[in-house]
Amino acid sequence: MQLFYQPELINGINTLDSEESRHAIKVLRRKEGDAIDLVDGHGKFYTAEIRKADFRKCEFEIVSTKEEPKRNGFRHLAIAPTKNLDRTEWLVEKAVEMGVDRISFVLCQNSERTVLKTERLVKKAVSAMKQSLKATLPQIDEMMKLKQFISSCETAEKFIAYVDFDNPVHLKDCLKTEQHSIILIGPEGDFDPSELDFALESGFQKVSLGESRLRTETAGLAAVHLLNLFS
Amino acid sequence: MQLFYQPELINGINTLDSEESRHAIKVLRRKEGDAIDLVDGHGKFYTAEIRKADFRKCEFEIVSTKEEPKRNGFRHLAIAPTKNLDRTEWLVEKAVEMGVDRISFVLCQNSERTVLKTERLVKKAVSAMKQSLKATLPQIDEMMKLKQFISSCETAEKFIAYVDFDNPVHLKDCLKTEQHSIILIGPEGDFDPSELDFALESGFQKVSLGESRLRTETAGLAAVHLLNLFS
């Protein structure tokens, strides 16, 4: 199934954007009267009929609507973006495939990447949402300073991944079903001890993701997988 | 820590290969008498001393040896390689980081990729092993036909990932600790029903990896993560 994405749908005649119009008409060769499937990124699937098969501005009208089943838990990943941007793009793609509700990017003392444009990441997320037949686009936040992020976290179960061989508690043993969970993953050089202390003082719990030394983006994906399995 | 890889170590003087010699001497600027750390890919870590700092053929002598802690379970992933080879290379890298003992590639009826050179995949595995500070290189098998692979599987707990909404049993609820587990993941077009039947007749159990529609390589990594969490 090929999904199109239109975040703002109105009653009556809607249009696909230029890229999706081109794809529908030139690539998939859809004609007037043909059905197309859409998502709005806010949790709804639509079936629509093409009213005008214009490859620059394809017009369509919605025929039926279906709600995506809701999960009760909330899966929130906060992570320092990697030096190599490809690895962060990959993480966004895979996290959306597995299922995530919000991704926040944090700037840490040891971050090698200090600037992040989220535009390409949102595109990756849209593409992964459509490919994995989901109707909800996760919220993707602009990067903010770690302490600012930590201070902004309100009521939720909050975890910080930090390798501590004296006291390893695995994330899988901390998650509870249907809860709002935030998991925080550090940069390539890990968190500074002062950052860890600040997180712990702010109600974060220190957890492990297992015995293997994982790259930042792999740790992020392992955390998202655990949030899907256990929360 | 920077690890070097030498699969065949002898008593007395050993040499790094040309690429690693160059890296040790030209990039890391190691001198005669300096210590280096090595792994042999068979589960042993070594500390050695450089005897001749030659950037073409760096000579060293082993000073001490340490065994990597052994796991009791065996994590075996069998998967159809993706059409886009980057995605399979990525899977190998991430699976080695998380931990896997053997990766087999299978050719299925719906496989879009019918030829696979494993040389680059082995290089990716070596690099991921060193980066994640492991001493064991997983076995990476050449691609074989699915039915041949299935027939070659002997005593193990065997699972086939297949989305069946009438009877979803999650892999996480089937794995037992310290067992030898094989998990089989199909190509982009999924298994043909005759292939599924053959696997079931051959003692494979049908399992799900969750509600999300995952790409082949994402399913492979989710399976490896579960093998690490539960077997």
mmCIF file of N, CA, C and O in Angstrom, chain A residues 31 50 53 89 107 182 201:
data_model
loop_
_atom_site.group_PDB
_atom_site.id
_atom_site.type_symbol
_atom_site.label_atom_id
_atom_site.label_comp_id
_atom_site.label_asym_id
_atom_site.label_seq_id
_atom_site.Cartn_x
_atom_site.Cartn_y
_atom_site.Cartn_z
ATOM 1 N N LYS A 31 -5.313 8.034 -12.106
ATOM 2 C CA LYS A 31 -6.208 8.824 -12.967
ATOM 3 C C LYS A 31 -7.350 9.419 -12.143
ATOM 4 O O LYS A 31 -7.588 8.995 -11.008
ATOM 5 N N ILE A 50 -9.393 10.732 -6.493
ATOM 6 C CA ILE A 50 -8.780 11.818 -7.258
ATOM 7 C C ILE A 50 -9.860 12.527 -8.079
ATOM 8 O O ILE A 50 -10.645 11.892 -8.787
ATOM 9 N N ALA A 53 -6.427 14.901 -11.950
ATOM 10 C CA ALA A 53 -5.133 14.210 -11.980
ATOM 11 C C ALA A 53 -4.045 15.126 -12.532
ATOM 12 O O ALA A 53 -3.451 14.863 -13.568
ATOM 13 N N GLU A 89 20.089 10.269 11.268
ATOM 14 C CA GLU A 89 18.978 10.072 10.315
ATOM 15 C C GLU A 89 18.506 8.630 10.344
ATOM 16 O O GLU A 89 17.309 8.338 10.319
ATOM 17 N N LEU A 107 21.943 18.936 23.623
ATOM 18 C CA LEU A 107 23.332 19.366 23.467
ATOM 19 C C LEU A 107 24.026 19.167 24.812
ATOM 20 O O LEU A 107 23.616 19.747 25.823
ATOM 21 N N ILE A 182 10.476 8.676 29.552
ATOM 22 C CA ILE A 182 11.514 9.425 28.840
ATOM 23 C C ILE A 182 12.826 8.686 29.053
ATOM 24 O O ILE A 182 13.169 8.352 30.195
ATOM 25 N N GLU A 201 19.466 14.329 40.286
ATOM 26 C CA GLU A 201 18.794 15.266 41.207
ATOM 27 C C GLU A 201 17.408 15.671 40.689
ATOM 28 O O GLU A 201 16.532 16.026 41.472
#
